[in-house]
């Protein structure tokens, strides 16, 4: 397990324990209007969490699409309000152990459904662990008696848990645990209030007495404010399956605390069940966390792709932009580096040379992501003078071949793919390398790539501020204004590069500079530095002190970086580094290597670009374009520079 995954297990364990202990508090509110109590609990929880969010910013909320808002509303209705209503309704005609046993089967259902929905085969180890956890939870609680209604309500409660596990992740990726909990509490407060008015009428809420107020305060602080945030934080780090396994600790926690409140006893059965739960968690948690870090396949094998004739897709800049949103881009890069980390991808050496005619860099990549995706090739050039012409520095064309026949299936605008996948790769690196609480971003550069980096990194960290510097004041000011308006963030154009970097948690160098624009002496402890412009041995965006101060030097591919990444080449020549010091990002993604060991570590990530990144990106775009959003070969207007 990586450090982040171990933290996720700890967060999930604490969350499950807090929820289990809350059963005692719930028993103290037996005579309080149930739905009114839920509404008050979530409303006050929202107010407390909103104070915390106001310090970190609400910008990610603006990125929620209408579809994600609907998803969040439904998840809240099923997983928070609906779950509580179902458990209460079940206990009216069933003994409390019945819903407990049924809900205790949630890990088994989630362990099977989550991989299937992601086109994976369920892990036997995780499934066995889930079965042991479910059995242990049943032994802890006993079984109890019920009628048909009690069983149906118990199944509904389990359904709420399953819905939460299956459908919350896309919203979690955008908002993060804290903002997600805050928004969910606001929605749940309204939903519970509406139900309370409909069911209980004017008596849906009242002033609690002293005991009820104490119990309500515990539920708000321990369960809502802390427990749910930790719950979502665990899902973020170890996946829904991993957290489902840890939920088996809820009945164990409840059983341990019941004797203290005089509501139950802890005997041999509870001890045996607790040991079973612990054994099931130990059996499956590591595999579940590893599966959560593994790539979601970006495409499936399609039989119709081998049938003749089929038109070649021509995907223009605008088409690629519409199909390759930042979320899709980041997940494609997660797939790319995970495939590198587990040895699935094929990555031959790339062709890269500097033209003696004009100094432009000509490159050609080829790679294959997996057996089910065909080879992808990218051909293009880097022309530094394009900035003055108002054009991207990189222009390229990507072709993709059928995995069985080798027939061309698509031609894509490689310029857009390169921009978006490069920024998405950096965002992935930030996600796995930067401190979890990193919120201050510095960007050196103000061009297309620099702006794309701000958009992408904002997807993986709740940025509170962004500082931008580039040599031309007009360019950096224009970039700051554009990004501030688009993302709703505090974006500032600084007078010097040092001013931008000072105090930053994350530094992204997005230039083609041959001389250092980021100095090691400027970096604060715990900083993560990303360099994407040092693509030749002679180009160094960072000075040697950056790598000397770095606890870990992470690269997209050690062999490629050793020959092409300027700062790495310089450090290897000077003896500041040896080849074995280079850590592959793919190894970090799959948990084979660790980079950050503590909050004060400085971590460097150098990227020169890999063909497998283009392969993952191209197939992600093609996979979505197969819905009819590409341009057939008969209409090639989409390939013009204007996108028409």
Short mmCIF file of C-alpha atoms in Angstrom, two decimals, residues 129-415:
data_model
loop_
_atom_site.label_atom_id
_atom_site.label_comp_id
_atom_site.label_asym_id
_atom_site.label_seq_id
_atom_site.Cartn_x
_atom_site.Cartn_y
_atom_site.Cartn_z
CA UNK A 129 -12.64 -10.61 2.20
CA UNK A 130 -16.08 -9.05 1.71
CA UNK A 131 -17.80 -12.38 2.45
CA UNK A 132 -15.78 -12.78 5.64
CA UNK A 133 -16.61 -9.18 6.67
CA UNK A 134 -20.33 -9.78 6.02
CA UNK A 135 -20.24 -13.03 7.99
CA UNK A 136 -18.45 -11.33 10.86
CA UNK A 137 -20.97 -8.48 10.92
CA UNK A 138 -23.80 -11.03 11.08
CA UNK A 139 -22.15 -12.90 13.95
CA UNK A 140 -21.61 -9.66 15.88
CA UNK A 141 -25.25 -8.61 15.59
CA UNK A 142 -27.04 -11.98 15.54
CA UNK A 143 -29.81 -12.55 13.04
CA UNK A 144 -33.19 -11.69 14.56
CA UNK A 145 -36.75 -12.12 13.32
CA UNK A 146 -38.66 -10.16 10.73
CA UNK A 147 -41.66 -10.12 8.42
CA UNK A 148 -41.74 -9.34 4.70
CA UNK A 149 -41.95 -5.59 5.20
CA UNK A 150 -38.98 -5.57 7.54
CA UNK A 151 -36.93 -7.55 5.05
CA UNK A 152 -37.86 -5.22 2.17
CA UNK A 153 -36.97 -2.12 4.17
CA UNK A 154 -33.66 -3.76 5.15
CA UNK A 155 -32.92 -4.44 1.48
CA UNK A 156 -33.79 -0.81 0.72
CA UNK A 157 -31.26 0.30 3.34
CA UNK A 158 -28.62 -1.87 1.72
CA UNK A 159 -29.61 -0.41 -1.64
CA UNK A 160 -28.96 3.08 -0.30
CA UNK A 161 -25.47 2.06 0.77
CA UNK A 162 -24.79 0.45 -2.60
CA UNK A 163 -26.03 3.50 -4.52
CA UNK A 164 -23.76 5.72 -2.45
CA UNK A 165 -20.75 3.52 -3.17
CA UNK A 166 -21.44 3.13 -6.88
CA UNK A 167 -22.38 6.65 -7.91
CA UNK A 168 -20.66 9.14 -5.62
CA UNK A 169 -17.14 8.84 -7.08
CA UNK A 170 -17.57 11.16 -10.12
CA UNK A 171 -18.85 13.94 -7.84
CA UNK A 172 -16.11 13.22 -5.31
CA UNK A 173 -13.45 13.69 -7.99
CA UNK A 174 -14.71 17.19 -8.69
CA UNK A 175 -15.49 18.43 -5.18
CA UNK A 176 -13.19 16.49 -2.88
CA UNK A 177 -14.36 15.04 0.47
CA UNK A 178 -14.97 18.32 2.34
CA UNK A 179 -16.98 20.14 -0.31
CA UNK A 180 -18.89 16.98 -1.20
CA UNK A 181 -19.96 16.48 2.42
CA UNK A 182 -20.94 20.13 2.70
CA UNK A 183 -23.12 20.05 -0.42
CA UNK A 184 -24.59 16.67 0.51
CA UNK A 185 -25.56 17.96 3.96
CA UNK A 186 -27.33 20.98 2.45
CA UNK A 187 -29.30 18.77 0.07
CA UNK A 188 -30.06 16.16 2.75
CA UNK A 189 -31.36 18.85 5.13
CA UNK A 190 -33.87 19.99 2.52
CA UNK A 191 -34.87 16.44 1.55
CA UNK A 192 -35.42 15.40 5.18
CA UNK A 193 -37.41 18.58 5.90
CA UNK A 194 -39.71 17.98 2.91
CA UNK A 195 -40.28 14.37 3.95
CA UNK A 196 -40.80 15.40 7.57
CA UNK A 197 -43.47 17.93 6.65
CA UNK A 198 -45.19 15.39 4.41
CA UNK A 199 -45.15 12.59 6.99
CA UNK A 200 -45.37 14.32 10.38
CA UNK A 201 -46.94 17.65 9.48
CA UNK A 202 -46.39 20.56 11.90
CA UNK A 203 -44.89 18.18 14.48
CA UNK A 204 -41.95 17.31 12.21
CA UNK A 205 -39.52 19.24 14.40
CA UNK A 206 -39.39 20.54 17.97
CA UNK A 207 -36.91 21.86 20.52
CA UNK A 208 -34.85 18.94 21.89
CA UNK A 209 -34.46 18.34 25.61
CA UNK A 210 -31.03 18.19 27.25
CA UNK A 211 -30.32 14.54 26.51
CA UNK A 212 -31.57 14.84 22.93
CA UNK A 213 -29.52 17.98 22.39
CA UNK A 214 -26.36 16.21 23.58
CA UNK A 215 -27.06 13.23 21.32
CA UNK A 216 -27.79 15.55 18.39
CA UNK A 217 -24.56 17.47 19.00
CA UNK A 218 -22.60 14.21 18.95
CA UNK A 219 -24.21 13.17 15.67
CA UNK A 220 -23.48 16.56 14.11
CA UNK A 221 -19.86 16.84 15.19
CA UNK A 222 -18.67 13.23 15.25
CA UNK A 223 -20.71 11.66 12.48
CA UNK A 224 -21.74 14.42 10.06
CA UNK A 225 -18.85 16.89 10.24
CA UNK A 226 -16.04 14.40 10.88
CA UNK A 227 -17.33 10.93 10.06
CA UNK A 228 -18.81 11.60 6.61
CA UNK A 229 -15.83 13.71 5.53
CA UNK A 230 -13.51 10.87 6.53
CA UNK A 231 -15.81 8.37 4.79
CA UNK A 232 -15.56 10.23 1.48
CA UNK A 233 -11.85 10.82 2.06
CA UNK A 234 -11.37 7.07 2.37
CA UNK A 235 -13.30 6.42 -0.84
CA UNK A 236 -11.09 9.00 -2.55
CA UNK A 237 -7.94 7.10 -1.51
CA UNK A 238 -8.88 3.41 -1.40
CA UNK A 239 -12.01 3.30 -3.56
CA UNK A 240 -15.62 2.41 -2.86
CA UNK A 241 -14.83 -1.29 -2.44
CA UNK A 242 -12.15 -0.61 0.15
CA UNK A 243 -14.47 1.62 2.17
CA UNK A 244 -17.27 -0.94 1.89
CA UNK A 245 -14.96 -3.49 3.51
CA UNK A 246 -14.17 -1.09 6.33
CA UNK A 247 -17.89 -0.48 6.91
CA UNK A 248 -17.91 -3.92 8.51
CA UNK A 249 -16.28 -2.23 11.49
CA UNK A 250 -19.51 -0.31 12.18
CA UNK A 251 -21.31 -3.17 13.99
CA UNK A 252 -18.07 -4.04 15.78
CA UNK A 253 -17.81 -0.48 17.09
CA UNK A 254 -21.49 -0.50 18.06
CA UNK A 255 -21.08 -3.81 19.90
CA UNK A 256 -18.03 -2.57 21.80
CA UNK A 257 -19.77 0.60 23.00
CA UNK A 258 -23.19 -0.91 23.74
CA UNK A 259 -22.20 -2.19 27.23
CA UNK A 260 -20.98 1.30 28.17
CA UNK A 261 -24.44 2.70 27.44
CA UNK A 262 -26.29 -0.24 28.94
CA UNK A 263 -27.91 -1.11 25.60
CA UNK A 264 -26.23 -4.47 25.05
CA UNK A 265 -23.45 -6.85 26.00
CA UNK A 266 -20.20 -7.97 24.44
CA UNK A 267 -19.84 -11.73 24.61
CA UNK A 268 -18.08 -14.57 22.78
CA UNK A 269 -20.27 -14.11 19.70
CA UNK A 270 -19.33 -10.45 19.40
CA UNK A 271 -15.66 -11.30 19.90
CA UNK A 272 -15.75 -13.98 17.20
CA UNK A 273 -17.59 -11.68 14.80
CA UNK A 274 -15.13 -8.87 15.45
CA UNK A 275 -12.21 -11.15 14.65
CA UNK A 276 -13.92 -12.26 11.44
CA UNK A 277 -14.47 -8.65 10.37
CA UNK A 278 -10.84 -7.78 11.12
CA UNK A 279 -9.68 -10.82 9.15
CA UNK A 280 -11.90 -9.95 6.19
CA UNK A 281 -10.63 -6.37 6.13
CA UNK A 282 -7.02 -7.56 6.30
CA UNK A 283 -7.68 -10.06 3.51
CA UNK A 284 -9.28 -7.67 1.06
CA UNK A 285 -8.31 -4.08 1.87
CA UNK A 286 -4.91 -4.01 0.17
CA UNK A 287 -6.24 -5.59 -3.02
CA UNK A 288 -9.24 -3.25 -3.04
CA UNK A 289 -6.97 -0.21 -2.69
CA UNK A 290 -4.73 -1.46 -5.49
CA UNK A 291 -7.76 -2.04 -7.71
CA UNK A 292 -8.96 1.51 -7.03
CA UNK A 293 -5.60 2.83 -8.25
CA UNK A 294 -5.62 0.64 -11.36
CA UNK A 295 -6.78 2.08 -14.66
CA UNK A 296 -10.37 1.94 -15.82
CA UNK A 297 -10.19 0.55 -19.35
CA UNK A 298 -10.56 3.40 -21.81
CA UNK A 299 -12.03 1.19 -24.49
CA UNK A 300 -13.31 -2.30 -25.05
CA UNK A 301 -12.52 -4.60 -27.90
CA UNK A 302 -15.04 -3.95 -30.64
CA UNK A 303 -15.72 -6.70 -33.12
CA UNK A 304 -17.23 -4.31 -35.65
CA UNK A 305 -13.88 -2.52 -35.95
CA UNK A 306 -12.53 -5.47 -37.94
CA UNK A 307 -15.40 -5.48 -40.39
CA UNK A 308 -14.94 -3.85 -43.80
CA UNK A 309 -15.73 -1.29 -44.87
CA UNK A 310 -15.77 1.24 -42.04
CA UNK A 311 -15.03 4.93 -42.45
CA UNK A 312 -11.99 6.43 -40.80
CA UNK A 313 -12.85 8.97 -38.14
CA UNK A 314 -11.31 12.42 -38.63
CA UNK A 315 -11.46 14.31 -35.34
CA UNK A 316 -10.73 18.03 -35.49
CA UNK A 317 -9.52 20.31 -32.75
CA UNK A 318 -13.04 21.29 -31.78
CA UNK A 319 -14.24 17.69 -31.87
CA UNK A 320 -11.38 16.55 -29.66
CA UNK A 321 -12.01 19.39 -27.20
CA UNK A 322 -15.69 18.45 -26.95
CA UNK A 323 -14.94 14.77 -26.41
CA UNK A 324 -11.82 15.03 -24.23
CA UNK A 325 -12.92 16.95 -21.14
CA UNK A 326 -10.44 17.34 -18.24
CA UNK A 327 -11.99 14.50 -16.25
CA UNK A 328 -11.74 12.09 -19.18
CA UNK A 329 -8.21 13.31 -19.89
CA UNK A 330 -7.00 12.70 -16.34
CA UNK A 331 -8.50 9.22 -16.21
CA UNK A 332 -6.90 8.38 -19.57
CA UNK A 333 -3.51 9.36 -18.14
CA UNK A 334 -4.16 7.33 -15.02
CA UNK A 335 -4.77 4.38 -17.35
CA UNK A 336 -1.59 5.15 -19.29
CA UNK A 337 0.73 5.30 -16.30
CA UNK A 338 -0.91 2.36 -14.56
CA UNK A 339 -0.38 0.32 -17.73
CA UNK A 340 3.28 1.35 -17.64
CA UNK A 341 3.50 0.52 -13.96
CA UNK A 342 2.08 -2.98 -14.32
CA UNK A 343 3.95 -3.73 -17.54
CA UNK A 344 0.91 -3.92 -19.83
CA UNK A 345 1.81 -1.05 -22.17
CA UNK A 346 4.25 -1.27 -25.06
CA UNK A 347 6.53 1.77 -25.35
CA UNK A 348 9.29 1.75 -27.98
CA UNK A 349 11.87 4.52 -28.10
CA UNK A 350 10.68 7.74 -29.64
CA UNK A 351 12.30 9.73 -32.43
CA UNK A 352 13.22 13.25 -31.34
CA UNK A 353 15.67 15.63 -32.98
CA UNK A 354 16.33 19.34 -33.34
CA UNK A 355 16.27 20.54 -36.93
CA UNK A 356 19.46 22.28 -38.09
CA UNK A 357 17.38 24.44 -40.44
CA UNK A 358 15.32 26.40 -37.92
CA UNK A 359 15.85 24.86 -34.48
CA UNK A 360 12.39 23.30 -34.37
CA UNK A 361 12.04 19.98 -32.57
CA UNK A 362 10.63 17.16 -34.69
CA UNK A 363 9.21 14.13 -32.90
CA UNK A 364 7.49 10.85 -33.62
CA UNK A 365 5.99 8.58 -30.95
CA UNK A 366 4.44 5.14 -31.22
CA UNK A 367 2.91 3.04 -28.45
CA UNK A 368 0.25 0.52 -27.58
CA UNK A 369 -1.74 0.76 -24.36
CA UNK A 370 -3.13 -2.78 -24.15
CA UNK A 371 -3.94 -5.87 -26.26
CA UNK A 372 -7.45 -4.54 -26.87
CA UNK A 373 -6.30 -1.17 -28.19
CA UNK A 374 -4.37 -0.81 -31.42
CA UNK A 375 -1.10 0.98 -31.99
CA UNK A 376 -1.12 4.78 -31.92
CA UNK A 377 1.43 7.07 -33.56
CA UNK A 378 1.96 10.82 -33.21
CA UNK A 379 4.05 12.92 -35.58
CA UNK A 380 4.68 16.63 -35.09
CA UNK A 381 7.02 19.46 -34.21
CA UNK A 382 7.70 22.06 -31.55
CA UNK A 383 8.25 25.57 -32.93
CA UNK A 384 9.12 28.03 -30.19
CA UNK A 385 8.54 31.04 -32.45
CA UNK A 386 4.84 30.23 -32.69
CA UNK A 387 4.11 32.12 -29.49
CA UNK A 388 4.82 35.41 -31.26
CA UNK A 389 2.56 34.27 -34.11
CA UNK A 390 -0.32 33.58 -31.75
CA UNK A 391 -0.12 29.84 -32.46
CA UNK A 392 0.50 26.81 -30.23
CA UNK A 393 4.15 25.82 -29.97
CA UNK A 394 3.24 22.20 -30.71
CA UNK A 395 1.48 20.92 -33.82
CA UNK A 396 0.91 17.21 -34.36
CA UNK A 397 -1.23 14.57 -35.99
CA UNK A 398 -2.27 11.27 -34.36
CA UNK A 399 -3.30 8.07 -36.09
CA UNK A 400 -4.78 4.96 -34.47
CA UNK A 401 -4.85 1.44 -35.90
CA UNK A 402 -7.27 -1.43 -35.41
CA UNK A 403 -5.85 -3.88 -32.82
CA UNK A 404 -6.46 -6.95 -35.03
CA UNK A 405 -6.13 -5.85 -38.65
CA UNK A 406 -3.85 -2.83 -38.31
CA UNK A 407 -6.26 -0.85 -40.48
CA UNK A 408 -6.37 2.90 -39.71
CA UNK A 409 -9.50 3.68 -37.70
CA UNK A 410 -8.99 7.33 -36.74
CA UNK A 411 -6.95 10.46 -37.39
CA UNK A 412 -6.97 13.07 -34.63
CA UNK A 413 -5.78 16.62 -34.19
CA UNK A 414 -2.66 15.88 -32.17
CA UNK A 415 -2.13 19.47 -31.04
#
